[in-house]
PDB file of C-alpha atoms and ligand atoms in Angstrom:
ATOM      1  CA  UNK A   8       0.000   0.000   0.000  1.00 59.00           C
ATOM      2  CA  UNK A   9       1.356   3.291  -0.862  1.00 76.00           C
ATOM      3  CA  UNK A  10       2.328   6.288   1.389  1.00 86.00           C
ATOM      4  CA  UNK A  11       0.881   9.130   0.277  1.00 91.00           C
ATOM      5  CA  UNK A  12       1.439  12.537  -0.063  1.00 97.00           C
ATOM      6  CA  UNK A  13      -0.541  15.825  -1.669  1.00 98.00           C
ATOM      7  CA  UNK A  14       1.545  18.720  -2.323  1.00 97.00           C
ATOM      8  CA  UNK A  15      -0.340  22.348  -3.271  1.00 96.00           C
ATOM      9  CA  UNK A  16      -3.434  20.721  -4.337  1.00 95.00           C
ATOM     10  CA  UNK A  17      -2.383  17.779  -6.002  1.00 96.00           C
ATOM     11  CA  UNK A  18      -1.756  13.946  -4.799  1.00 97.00           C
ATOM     12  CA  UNK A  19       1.702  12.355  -5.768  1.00 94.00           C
ATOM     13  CA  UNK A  20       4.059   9.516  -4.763  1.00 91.00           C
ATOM     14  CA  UNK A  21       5.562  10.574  -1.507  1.00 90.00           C
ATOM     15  CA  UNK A  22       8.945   9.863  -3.561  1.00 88.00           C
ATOM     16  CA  UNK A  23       8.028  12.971  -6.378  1.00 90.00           C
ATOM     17  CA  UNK A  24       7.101  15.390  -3.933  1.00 93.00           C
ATOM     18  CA  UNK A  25       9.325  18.495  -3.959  1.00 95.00           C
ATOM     19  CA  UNK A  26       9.367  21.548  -2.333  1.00 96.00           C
ATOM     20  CA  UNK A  27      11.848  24.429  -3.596  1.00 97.00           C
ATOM     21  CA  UNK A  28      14.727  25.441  -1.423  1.00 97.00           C
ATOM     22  CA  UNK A  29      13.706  28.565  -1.197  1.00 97.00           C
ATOM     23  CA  UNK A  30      10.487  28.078   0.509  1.00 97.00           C
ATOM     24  CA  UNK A  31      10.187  29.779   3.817  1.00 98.00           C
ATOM     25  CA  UNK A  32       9.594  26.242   5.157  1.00 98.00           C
ATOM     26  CA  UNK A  33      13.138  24.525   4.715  1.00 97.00           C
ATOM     27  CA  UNK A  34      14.521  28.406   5.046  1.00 97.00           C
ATOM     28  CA  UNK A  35      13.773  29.682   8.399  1.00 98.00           C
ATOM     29  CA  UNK A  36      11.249  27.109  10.013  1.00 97.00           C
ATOM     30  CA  UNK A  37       8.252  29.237   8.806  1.00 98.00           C
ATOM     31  CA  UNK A  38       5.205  27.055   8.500  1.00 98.00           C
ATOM     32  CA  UNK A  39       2.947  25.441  11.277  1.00 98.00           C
ATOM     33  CA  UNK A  40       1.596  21.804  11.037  1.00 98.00           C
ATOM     34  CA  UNK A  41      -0.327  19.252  12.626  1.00 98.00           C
ATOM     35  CA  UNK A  42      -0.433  15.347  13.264  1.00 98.00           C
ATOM     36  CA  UNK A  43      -4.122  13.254  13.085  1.00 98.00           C
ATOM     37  CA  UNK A  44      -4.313   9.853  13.282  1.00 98.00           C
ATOM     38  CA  UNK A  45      -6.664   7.889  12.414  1.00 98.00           C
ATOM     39  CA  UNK A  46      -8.996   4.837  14.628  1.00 96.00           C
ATOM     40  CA  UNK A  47     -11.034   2.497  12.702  1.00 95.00           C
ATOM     41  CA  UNK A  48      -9.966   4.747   9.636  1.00 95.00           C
ATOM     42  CA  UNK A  49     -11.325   7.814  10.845  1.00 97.00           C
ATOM     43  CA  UNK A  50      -9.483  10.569  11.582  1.00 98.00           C
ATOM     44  CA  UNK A  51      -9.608  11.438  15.233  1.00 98.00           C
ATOM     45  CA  UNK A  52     -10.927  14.632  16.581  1.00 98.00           C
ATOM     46  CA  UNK A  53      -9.840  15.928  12.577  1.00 98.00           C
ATOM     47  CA  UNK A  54     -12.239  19.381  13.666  1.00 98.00           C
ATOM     48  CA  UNK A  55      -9.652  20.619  16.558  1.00 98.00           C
ATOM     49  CA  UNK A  56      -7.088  19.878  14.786  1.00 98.00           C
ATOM     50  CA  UNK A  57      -8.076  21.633  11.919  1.00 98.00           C
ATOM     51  CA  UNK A  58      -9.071  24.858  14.193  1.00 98.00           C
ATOM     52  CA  UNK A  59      -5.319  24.661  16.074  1.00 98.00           C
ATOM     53  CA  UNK A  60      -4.162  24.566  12.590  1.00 98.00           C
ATOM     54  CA  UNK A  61      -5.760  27.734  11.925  1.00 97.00           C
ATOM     55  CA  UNK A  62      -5.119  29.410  15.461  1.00 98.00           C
ATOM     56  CA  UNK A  63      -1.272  28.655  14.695  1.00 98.00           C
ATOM     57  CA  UNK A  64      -1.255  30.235  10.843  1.00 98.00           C
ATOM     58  CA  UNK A  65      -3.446  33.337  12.339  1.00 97.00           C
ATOM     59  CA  UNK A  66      -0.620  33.668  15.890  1.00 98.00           C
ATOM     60  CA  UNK A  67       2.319  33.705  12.721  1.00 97.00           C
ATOM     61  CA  UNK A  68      -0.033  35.734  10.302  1.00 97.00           C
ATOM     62  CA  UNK A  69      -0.269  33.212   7.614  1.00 96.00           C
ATOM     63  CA  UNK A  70      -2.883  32.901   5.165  1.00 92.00           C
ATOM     64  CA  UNK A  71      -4.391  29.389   5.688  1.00 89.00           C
ATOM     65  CA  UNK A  72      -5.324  28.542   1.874  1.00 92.00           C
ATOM     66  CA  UNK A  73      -7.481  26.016   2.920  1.00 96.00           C
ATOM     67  CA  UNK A  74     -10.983  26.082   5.219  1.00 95.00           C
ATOM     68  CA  UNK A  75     -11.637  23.054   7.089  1.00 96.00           C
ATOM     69  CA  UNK A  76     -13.765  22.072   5.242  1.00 96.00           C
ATOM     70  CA  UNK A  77     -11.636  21.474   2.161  1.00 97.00           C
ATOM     71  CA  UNK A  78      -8.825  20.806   4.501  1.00 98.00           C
ATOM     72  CA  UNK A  79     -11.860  17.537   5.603  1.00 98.00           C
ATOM     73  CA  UNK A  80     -11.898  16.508   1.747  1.00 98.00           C
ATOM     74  CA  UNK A  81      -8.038  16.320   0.964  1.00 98.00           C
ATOM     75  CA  UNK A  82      -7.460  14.668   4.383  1.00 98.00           C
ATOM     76  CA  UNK A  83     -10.314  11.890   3.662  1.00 98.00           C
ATOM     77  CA  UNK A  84      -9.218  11.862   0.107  1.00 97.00           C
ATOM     78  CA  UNK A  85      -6.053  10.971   1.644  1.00 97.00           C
ATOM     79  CA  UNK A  86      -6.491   8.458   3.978  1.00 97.00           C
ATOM     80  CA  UNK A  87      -8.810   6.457   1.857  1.00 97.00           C
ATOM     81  CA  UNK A  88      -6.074   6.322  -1.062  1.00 96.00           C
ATOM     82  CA  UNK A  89      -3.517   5.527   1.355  1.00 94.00           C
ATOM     83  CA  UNK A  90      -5.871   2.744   2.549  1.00 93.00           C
ATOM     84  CA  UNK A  91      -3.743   1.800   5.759  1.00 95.00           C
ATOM     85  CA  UNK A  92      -5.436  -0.160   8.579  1.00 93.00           C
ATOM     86  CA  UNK A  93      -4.389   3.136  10.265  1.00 96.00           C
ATOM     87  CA  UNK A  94      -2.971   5.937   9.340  1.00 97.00           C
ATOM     88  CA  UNK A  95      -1.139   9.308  10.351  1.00 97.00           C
ATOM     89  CA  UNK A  96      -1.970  12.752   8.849  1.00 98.00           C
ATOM     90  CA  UNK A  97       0.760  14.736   8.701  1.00 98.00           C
ATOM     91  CA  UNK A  98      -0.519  18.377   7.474  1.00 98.00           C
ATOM     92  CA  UNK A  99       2.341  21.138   6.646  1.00 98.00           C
ATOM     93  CA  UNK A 100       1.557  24.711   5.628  1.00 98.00           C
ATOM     94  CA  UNK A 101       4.491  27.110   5.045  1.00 98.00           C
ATOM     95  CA  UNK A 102       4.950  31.062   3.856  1.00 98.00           C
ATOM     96  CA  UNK A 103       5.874  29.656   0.551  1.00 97.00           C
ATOM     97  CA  UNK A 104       8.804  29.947  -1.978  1.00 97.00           C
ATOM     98  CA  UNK A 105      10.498  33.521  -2.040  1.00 96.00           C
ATOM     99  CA  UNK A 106      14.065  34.938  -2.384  1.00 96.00           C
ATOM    100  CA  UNK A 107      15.898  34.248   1.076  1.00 96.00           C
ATOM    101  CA  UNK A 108      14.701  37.334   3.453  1.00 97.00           C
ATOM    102  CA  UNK A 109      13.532  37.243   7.091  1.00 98.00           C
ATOM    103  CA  UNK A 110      11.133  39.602   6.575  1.00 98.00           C
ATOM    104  CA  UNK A 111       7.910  38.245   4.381  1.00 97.00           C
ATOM    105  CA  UNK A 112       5.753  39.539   1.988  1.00 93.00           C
ATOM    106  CA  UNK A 113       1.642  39.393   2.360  1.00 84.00           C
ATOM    107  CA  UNK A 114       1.857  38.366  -0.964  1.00 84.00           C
ATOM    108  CA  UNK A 115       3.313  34.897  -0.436  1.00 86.00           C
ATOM    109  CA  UNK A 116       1.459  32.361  -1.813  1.00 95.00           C
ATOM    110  CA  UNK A 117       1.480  29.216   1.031  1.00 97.00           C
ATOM    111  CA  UNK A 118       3.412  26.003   0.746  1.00 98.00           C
ATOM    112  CA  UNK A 119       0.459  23.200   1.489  1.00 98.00           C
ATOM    113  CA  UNK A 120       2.114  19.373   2.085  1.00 97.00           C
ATOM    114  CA  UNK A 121       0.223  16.414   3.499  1.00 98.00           C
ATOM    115  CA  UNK A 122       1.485  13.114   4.039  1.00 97.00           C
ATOM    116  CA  UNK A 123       0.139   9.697   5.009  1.00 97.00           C
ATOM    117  CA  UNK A 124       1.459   7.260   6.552  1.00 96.00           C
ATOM    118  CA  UNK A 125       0.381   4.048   7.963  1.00 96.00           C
ATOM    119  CA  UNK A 126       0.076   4.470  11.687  1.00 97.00           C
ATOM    120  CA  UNK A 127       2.100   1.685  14.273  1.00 95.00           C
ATOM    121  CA  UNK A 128       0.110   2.308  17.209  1.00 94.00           C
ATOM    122  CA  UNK A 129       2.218   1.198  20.631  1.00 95.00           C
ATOM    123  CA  UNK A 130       2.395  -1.800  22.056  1.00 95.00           C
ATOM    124  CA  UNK A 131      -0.093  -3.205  24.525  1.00 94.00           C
ATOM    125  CA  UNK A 132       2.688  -4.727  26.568  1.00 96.00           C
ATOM    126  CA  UNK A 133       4.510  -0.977  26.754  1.00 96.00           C
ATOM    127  CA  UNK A 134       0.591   0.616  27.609  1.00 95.00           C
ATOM    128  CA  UNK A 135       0.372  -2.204  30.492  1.00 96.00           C
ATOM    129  CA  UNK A 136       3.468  -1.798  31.916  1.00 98.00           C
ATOM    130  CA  UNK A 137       4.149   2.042  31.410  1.00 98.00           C
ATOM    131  CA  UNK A 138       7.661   3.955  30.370  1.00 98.00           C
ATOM    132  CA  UNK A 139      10.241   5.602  31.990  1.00 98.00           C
ATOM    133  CA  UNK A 140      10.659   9.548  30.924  1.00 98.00           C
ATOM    134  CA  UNK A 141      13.897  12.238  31.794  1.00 98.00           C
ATOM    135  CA  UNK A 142      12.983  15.593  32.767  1.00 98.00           C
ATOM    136  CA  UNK A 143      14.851  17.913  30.346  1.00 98.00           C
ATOM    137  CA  UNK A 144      15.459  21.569  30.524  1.00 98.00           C
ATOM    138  CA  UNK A 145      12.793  23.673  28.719  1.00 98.00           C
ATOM    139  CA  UNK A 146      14.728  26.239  26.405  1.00 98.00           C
ATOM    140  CA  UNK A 147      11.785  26.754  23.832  1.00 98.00           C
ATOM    141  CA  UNK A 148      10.993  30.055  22.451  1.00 98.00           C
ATOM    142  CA  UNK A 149       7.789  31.792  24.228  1.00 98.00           C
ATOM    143  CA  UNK A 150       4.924  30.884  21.866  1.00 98.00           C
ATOM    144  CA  UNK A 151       4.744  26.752  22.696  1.00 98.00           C
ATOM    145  CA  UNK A 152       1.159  27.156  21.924  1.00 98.00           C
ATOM    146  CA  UNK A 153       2.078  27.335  18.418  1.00 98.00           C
ATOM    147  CA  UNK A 154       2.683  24.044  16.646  1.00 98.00           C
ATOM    148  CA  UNK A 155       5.239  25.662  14.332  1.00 98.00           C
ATOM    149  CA  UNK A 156       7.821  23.653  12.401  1.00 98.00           C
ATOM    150  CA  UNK A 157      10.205  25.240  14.418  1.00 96.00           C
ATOM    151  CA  UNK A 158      11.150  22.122  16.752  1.00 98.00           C
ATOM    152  CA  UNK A 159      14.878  22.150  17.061  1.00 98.00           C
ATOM    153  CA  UNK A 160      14.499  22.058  21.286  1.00 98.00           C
ATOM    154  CA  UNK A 161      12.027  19.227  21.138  1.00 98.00           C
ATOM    155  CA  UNK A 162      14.318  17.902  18.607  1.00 98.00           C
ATOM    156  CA  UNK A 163      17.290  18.206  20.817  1.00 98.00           C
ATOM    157  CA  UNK A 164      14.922  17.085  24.009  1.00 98.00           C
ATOM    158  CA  UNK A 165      14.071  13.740  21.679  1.00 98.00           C
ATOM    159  CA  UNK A 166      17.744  12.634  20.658  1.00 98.00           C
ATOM    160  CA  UNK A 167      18.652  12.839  24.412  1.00 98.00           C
ATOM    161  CA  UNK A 168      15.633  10.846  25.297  1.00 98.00           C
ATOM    162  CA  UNK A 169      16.839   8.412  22.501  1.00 98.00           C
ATOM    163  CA  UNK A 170      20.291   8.282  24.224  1.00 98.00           C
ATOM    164  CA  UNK A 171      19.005   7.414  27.538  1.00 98.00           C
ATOM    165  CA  UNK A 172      17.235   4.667  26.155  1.00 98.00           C
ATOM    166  CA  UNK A 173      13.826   6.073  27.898  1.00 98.00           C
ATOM    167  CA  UNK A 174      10.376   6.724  26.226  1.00 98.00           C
ATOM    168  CA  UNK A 175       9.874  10.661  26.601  1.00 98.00           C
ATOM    169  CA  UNK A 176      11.286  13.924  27.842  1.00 98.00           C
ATOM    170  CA  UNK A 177       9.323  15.977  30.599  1.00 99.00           C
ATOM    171  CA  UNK A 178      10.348  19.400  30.070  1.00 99.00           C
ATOM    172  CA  UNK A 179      11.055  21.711  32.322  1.00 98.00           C
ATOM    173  CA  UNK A 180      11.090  25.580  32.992  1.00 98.00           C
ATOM    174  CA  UNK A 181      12.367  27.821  35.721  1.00 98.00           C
ATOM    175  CA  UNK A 182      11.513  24.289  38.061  1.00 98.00           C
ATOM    176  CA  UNK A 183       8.180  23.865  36.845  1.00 98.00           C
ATOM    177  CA  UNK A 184       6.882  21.171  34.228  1.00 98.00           C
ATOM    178  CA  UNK A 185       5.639  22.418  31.042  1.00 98.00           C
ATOM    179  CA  UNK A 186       5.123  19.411  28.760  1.00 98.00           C
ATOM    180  CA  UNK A 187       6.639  16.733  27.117  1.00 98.00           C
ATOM    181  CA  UNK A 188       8.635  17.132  23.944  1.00 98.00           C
ATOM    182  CA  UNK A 189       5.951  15.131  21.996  1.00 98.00           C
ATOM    183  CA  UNK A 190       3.063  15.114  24.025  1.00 98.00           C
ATOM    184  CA  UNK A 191       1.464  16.317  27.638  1.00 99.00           C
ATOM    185  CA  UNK A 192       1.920  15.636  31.044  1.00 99.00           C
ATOM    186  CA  UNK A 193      -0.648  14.829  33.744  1.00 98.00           C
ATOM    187  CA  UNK A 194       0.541  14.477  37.427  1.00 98.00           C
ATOM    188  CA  UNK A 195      -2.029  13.086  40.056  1.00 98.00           C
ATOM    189  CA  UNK A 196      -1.963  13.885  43.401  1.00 97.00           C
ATOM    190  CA  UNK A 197      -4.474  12.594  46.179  1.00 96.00           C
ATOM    191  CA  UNK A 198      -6.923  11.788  43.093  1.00 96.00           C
ATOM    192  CA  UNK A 199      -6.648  14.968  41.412  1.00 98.00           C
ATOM    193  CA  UNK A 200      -5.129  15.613  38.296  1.00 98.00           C
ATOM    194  CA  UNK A 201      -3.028  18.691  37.771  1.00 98.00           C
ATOM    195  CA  UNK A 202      -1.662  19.572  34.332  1.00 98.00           C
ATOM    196  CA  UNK A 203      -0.219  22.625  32.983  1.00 98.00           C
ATOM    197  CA  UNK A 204      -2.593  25.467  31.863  1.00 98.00           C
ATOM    198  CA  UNK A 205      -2.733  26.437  28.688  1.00 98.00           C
ATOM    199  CA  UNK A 206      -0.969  29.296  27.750  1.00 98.00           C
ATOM    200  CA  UNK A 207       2.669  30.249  25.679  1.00 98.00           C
ATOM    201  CA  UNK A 208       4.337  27.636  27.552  1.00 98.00           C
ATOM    202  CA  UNK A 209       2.378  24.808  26.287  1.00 98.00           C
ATOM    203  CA  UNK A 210       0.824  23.265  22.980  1.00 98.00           C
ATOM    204  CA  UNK A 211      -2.572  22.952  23.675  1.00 98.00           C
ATOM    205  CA  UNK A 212      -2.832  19.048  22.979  1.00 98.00           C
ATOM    206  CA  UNK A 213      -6.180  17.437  20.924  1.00 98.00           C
ATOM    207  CA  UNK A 214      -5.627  14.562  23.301  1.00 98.00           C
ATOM    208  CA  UNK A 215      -5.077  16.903  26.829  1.00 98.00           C
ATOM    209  CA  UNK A 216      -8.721  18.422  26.270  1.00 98.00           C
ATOM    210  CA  UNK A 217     -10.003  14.829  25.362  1.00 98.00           C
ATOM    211  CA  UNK A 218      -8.867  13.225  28.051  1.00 98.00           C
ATOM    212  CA  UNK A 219      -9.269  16.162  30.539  1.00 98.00           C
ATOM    213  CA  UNK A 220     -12.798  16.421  29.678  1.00 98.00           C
ATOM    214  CA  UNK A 221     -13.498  12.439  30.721  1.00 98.00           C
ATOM    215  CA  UNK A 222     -11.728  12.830  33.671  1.00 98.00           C
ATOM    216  CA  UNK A 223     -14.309  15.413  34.566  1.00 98.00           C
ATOM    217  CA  UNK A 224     -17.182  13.366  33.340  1.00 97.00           C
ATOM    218  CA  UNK A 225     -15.862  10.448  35.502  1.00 95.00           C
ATOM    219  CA  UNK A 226     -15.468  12.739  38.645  1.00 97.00           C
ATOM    220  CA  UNK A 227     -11.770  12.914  38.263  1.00 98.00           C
ATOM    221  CA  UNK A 228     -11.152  16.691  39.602  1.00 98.00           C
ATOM    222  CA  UNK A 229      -8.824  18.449  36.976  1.00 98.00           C
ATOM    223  CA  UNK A 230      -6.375  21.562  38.412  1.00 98.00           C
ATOM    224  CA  UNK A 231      -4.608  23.611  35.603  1.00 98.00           C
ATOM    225  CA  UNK A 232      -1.739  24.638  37.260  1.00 98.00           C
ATOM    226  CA  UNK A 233       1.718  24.182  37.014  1.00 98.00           C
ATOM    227  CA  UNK A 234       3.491  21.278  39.374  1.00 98.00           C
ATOM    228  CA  UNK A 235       6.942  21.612  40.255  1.00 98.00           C
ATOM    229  CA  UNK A 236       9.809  19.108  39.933  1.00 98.00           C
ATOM    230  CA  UNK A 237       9.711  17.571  43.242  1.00 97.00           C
ATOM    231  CA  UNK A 238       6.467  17.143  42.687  1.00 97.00           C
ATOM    232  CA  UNK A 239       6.614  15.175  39.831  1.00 98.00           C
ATOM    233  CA  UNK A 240       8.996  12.902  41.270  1.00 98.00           C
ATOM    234  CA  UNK A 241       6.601  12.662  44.723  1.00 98.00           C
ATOM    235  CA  UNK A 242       3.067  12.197  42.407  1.00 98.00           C
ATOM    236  CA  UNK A 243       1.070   9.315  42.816  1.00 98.00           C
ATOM    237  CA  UNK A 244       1.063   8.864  38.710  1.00 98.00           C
ATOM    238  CA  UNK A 245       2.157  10.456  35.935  1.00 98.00           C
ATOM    239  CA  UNK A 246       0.701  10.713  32.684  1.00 98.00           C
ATOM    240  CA  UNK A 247       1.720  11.900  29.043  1.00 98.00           C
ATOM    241  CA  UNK A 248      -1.132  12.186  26.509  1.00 98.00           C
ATOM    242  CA  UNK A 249      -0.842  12.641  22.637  1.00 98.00           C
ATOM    243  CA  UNK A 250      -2.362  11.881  19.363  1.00 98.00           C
ATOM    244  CA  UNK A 251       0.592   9.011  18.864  1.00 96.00           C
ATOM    245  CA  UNK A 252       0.864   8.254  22.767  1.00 97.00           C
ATOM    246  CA  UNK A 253      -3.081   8.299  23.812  1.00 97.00           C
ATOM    247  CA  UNK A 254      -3.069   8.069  27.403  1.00 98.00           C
ATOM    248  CA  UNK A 255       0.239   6.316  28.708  1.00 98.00           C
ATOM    249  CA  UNK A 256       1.252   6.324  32.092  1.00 98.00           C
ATOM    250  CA  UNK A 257       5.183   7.058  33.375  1.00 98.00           C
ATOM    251  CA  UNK A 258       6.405   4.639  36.125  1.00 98.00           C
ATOM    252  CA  UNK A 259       9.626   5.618  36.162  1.00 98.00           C
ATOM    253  CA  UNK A 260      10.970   9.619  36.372  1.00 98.00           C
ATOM    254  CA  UNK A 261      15.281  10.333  36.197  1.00 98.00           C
ATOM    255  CA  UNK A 262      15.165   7.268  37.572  1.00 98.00           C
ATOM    256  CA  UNK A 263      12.740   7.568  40.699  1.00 98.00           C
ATOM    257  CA  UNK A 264      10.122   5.130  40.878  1.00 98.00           C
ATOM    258  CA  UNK A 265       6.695   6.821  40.479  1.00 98.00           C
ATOM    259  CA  UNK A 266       3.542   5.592  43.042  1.00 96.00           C
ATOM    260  CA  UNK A 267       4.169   1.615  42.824  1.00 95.00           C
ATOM    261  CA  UNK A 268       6.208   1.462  39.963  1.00 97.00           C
ATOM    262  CA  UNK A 269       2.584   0.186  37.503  1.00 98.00           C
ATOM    263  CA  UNK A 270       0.248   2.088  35.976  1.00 98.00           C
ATOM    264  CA  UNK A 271      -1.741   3.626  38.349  1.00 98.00           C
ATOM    265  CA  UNK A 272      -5.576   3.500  38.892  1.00 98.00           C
ATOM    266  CA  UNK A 273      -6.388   7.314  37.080  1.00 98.00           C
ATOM    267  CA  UNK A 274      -3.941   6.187  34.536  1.00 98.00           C
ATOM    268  CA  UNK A 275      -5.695   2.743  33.600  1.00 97.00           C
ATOM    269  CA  UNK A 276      -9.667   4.692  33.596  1.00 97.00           C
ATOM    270  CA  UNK A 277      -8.315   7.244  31.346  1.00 98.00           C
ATOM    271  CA  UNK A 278      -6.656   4.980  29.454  1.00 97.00           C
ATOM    272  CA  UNK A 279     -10.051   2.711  29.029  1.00 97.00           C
ATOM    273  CA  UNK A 280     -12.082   5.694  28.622  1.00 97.00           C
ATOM    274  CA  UNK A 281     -10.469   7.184  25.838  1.00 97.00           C
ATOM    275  CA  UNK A 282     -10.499   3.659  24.081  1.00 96.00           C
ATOM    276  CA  UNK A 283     -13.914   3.524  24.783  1.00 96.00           C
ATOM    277  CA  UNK A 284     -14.388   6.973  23.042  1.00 93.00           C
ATOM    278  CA  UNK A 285     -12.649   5.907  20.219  1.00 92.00           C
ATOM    279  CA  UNK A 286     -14.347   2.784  19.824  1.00 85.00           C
TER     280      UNK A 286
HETATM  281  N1  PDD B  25       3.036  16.200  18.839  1.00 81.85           N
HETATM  282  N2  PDD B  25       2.944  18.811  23.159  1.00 81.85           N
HETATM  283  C1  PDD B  25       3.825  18.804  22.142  1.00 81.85           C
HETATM  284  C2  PDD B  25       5.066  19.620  22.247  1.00 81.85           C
HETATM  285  C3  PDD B  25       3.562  18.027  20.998  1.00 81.85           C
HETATM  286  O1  PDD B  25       4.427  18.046  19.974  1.00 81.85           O
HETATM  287  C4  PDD B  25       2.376  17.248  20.936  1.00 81.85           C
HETATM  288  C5  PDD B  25       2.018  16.400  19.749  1.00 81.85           C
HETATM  289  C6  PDD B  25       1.499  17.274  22.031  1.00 81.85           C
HETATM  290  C7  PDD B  25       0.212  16.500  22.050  1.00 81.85           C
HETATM  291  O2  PDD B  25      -0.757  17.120  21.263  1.00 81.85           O
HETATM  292  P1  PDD B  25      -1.945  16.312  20.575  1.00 81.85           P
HETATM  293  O3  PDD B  25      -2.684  15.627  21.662  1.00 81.85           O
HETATM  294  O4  PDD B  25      -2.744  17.365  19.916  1.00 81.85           O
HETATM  295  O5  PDD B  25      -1.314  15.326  19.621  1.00 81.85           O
HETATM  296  C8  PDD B  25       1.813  18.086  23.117  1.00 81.85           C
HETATM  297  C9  PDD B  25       2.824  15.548  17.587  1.00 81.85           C
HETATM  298  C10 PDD B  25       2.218  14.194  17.692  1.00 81.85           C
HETATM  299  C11 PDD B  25       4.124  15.579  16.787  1.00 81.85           C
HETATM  300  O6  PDD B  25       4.772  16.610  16.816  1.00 81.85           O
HETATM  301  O7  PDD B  25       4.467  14.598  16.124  1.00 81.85           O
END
């Protein structure tokens, strides 16, 4: 089955599509993007996606070419030409092709680039027995909340996870955690869960609002605050959540054993709850 990819309108072997070296993209990081995957074939929570794709072109002031609801089309089109048990959506839109200048033109015409993929969803035998994550320092710029292609910390954050041999980084500013490098984090504390609020330091995650709304419905209190470092490593649980993660619980922090050492309780509902909504 092939991977797929649609460049500017058009749908082409992932091996012919091209982008110019002079787009804005591959110049100076200037594009914002997003990642859906798909359950059952569907594309999962594709609307808020869609709208964080458009809050993140608006926060860089860059024409979205596409509404959601031709964004809906190509990413259906997509996914059922793929034709992947699962699949990930990868959506890219850039400032477009122009001679090398940090300043931009309103007149650039966008760079649109989708790709898909088939999807490996994790494990069951990593989801039942939970990872181990490394806080890392937080040096991102001040605008988290914008998923711009611009990922050269959570890059960095990533390798040195990859080093360590450990699942995910928990990043960390000024002694309070932010997020992961991939994903967010969810600490519980005497049955509460506490995760950070959204704002610049965070990306406001699909998944977070998913999963922080059925904690609600279940009568899980939620606190959006941030939770220090010693905190982390005292919490009962600790949870990352993501579009390729889902709900995954961390046993295992620099090395300190979190709660028991298993998945917690919290962990394991919101883990069944969110299959359940998927399902
Ligand atoms: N990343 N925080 C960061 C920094 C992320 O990069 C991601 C997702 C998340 C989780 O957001 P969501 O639930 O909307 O997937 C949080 C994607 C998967 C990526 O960059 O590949």
């Amino acid at each position: 089955m092939p991977d797929v990819a649609f460049i500017n309108g058009t749908f082409v072997p992932l091996a012919e599509a091209k982008v110019s070296i002079e787009d804005r993209g591959f110049q100076f990081g200037d594009g914002v993007y997003e990642v859906i995957r798909t359950y059952n074939g569907r594309p999962f929570a594709l609307e808020a996606h869609l709208a964080r794709l458009d809050r993140s072109a608006k926060a860089l002031d860059l024409t979205q070419p596409y509404s959601s609801v031709v964004w809906t089309d190509h990413v259906l089109e997509g996914i059922r030409r793929a034709a992947y048990p699962e699949a990930k959506i990868y959506i890219q839109v850039t400032r477009g092709v122009a001679p090398r200048d940090h300043a931009y033109s309103a007149e650039a015409t966008p760079t649109v680039v989708m790709t898909v993929r088939e999807f490996h969803p994790l494990d069951k035998s990593i989801q039942a027995a939970g990872v181990e994550a490394m806080t890392v320092e937080d040096i991102r710029w001040g605008r988290c909340d914008i998923k711009s292609v611009n990922l050269l910390a959570n890059v960095l954050a990533r390798q040195q996870v990859k080093q360590a041999r450990v699942f995910e980084a928990i990043l960390v500013r000024a002694g309070l955690v932010t997020e992961g490098a991939v994903s967010n984090v969810m600490v519980v504390h005497g049955g509460a869960v506490a995760t950070a609020p959204e704002g610049p330091r965070i990306l406001s995650g699909v998944t977070r609002a998913v999963v922080l709304n059925l904690a609600l419905s279940e009568g899980v209190p939620v606190q959006e605050r941030f939770v220090s470092r010693s905190d982390l490593y005292a919490a009962d649980e600790v949870i990352l959540t993501g579009t390729t993660v889902e709900v995954l619980a961390v046993v295992r922090v620099d090395g300190k054993v979190i709660g028991n050492g298993r998945p917690g309780p919290i962990a394991q509902r919101l883990a069944a709850s969110l299959r359940n909504r998927v399902d």
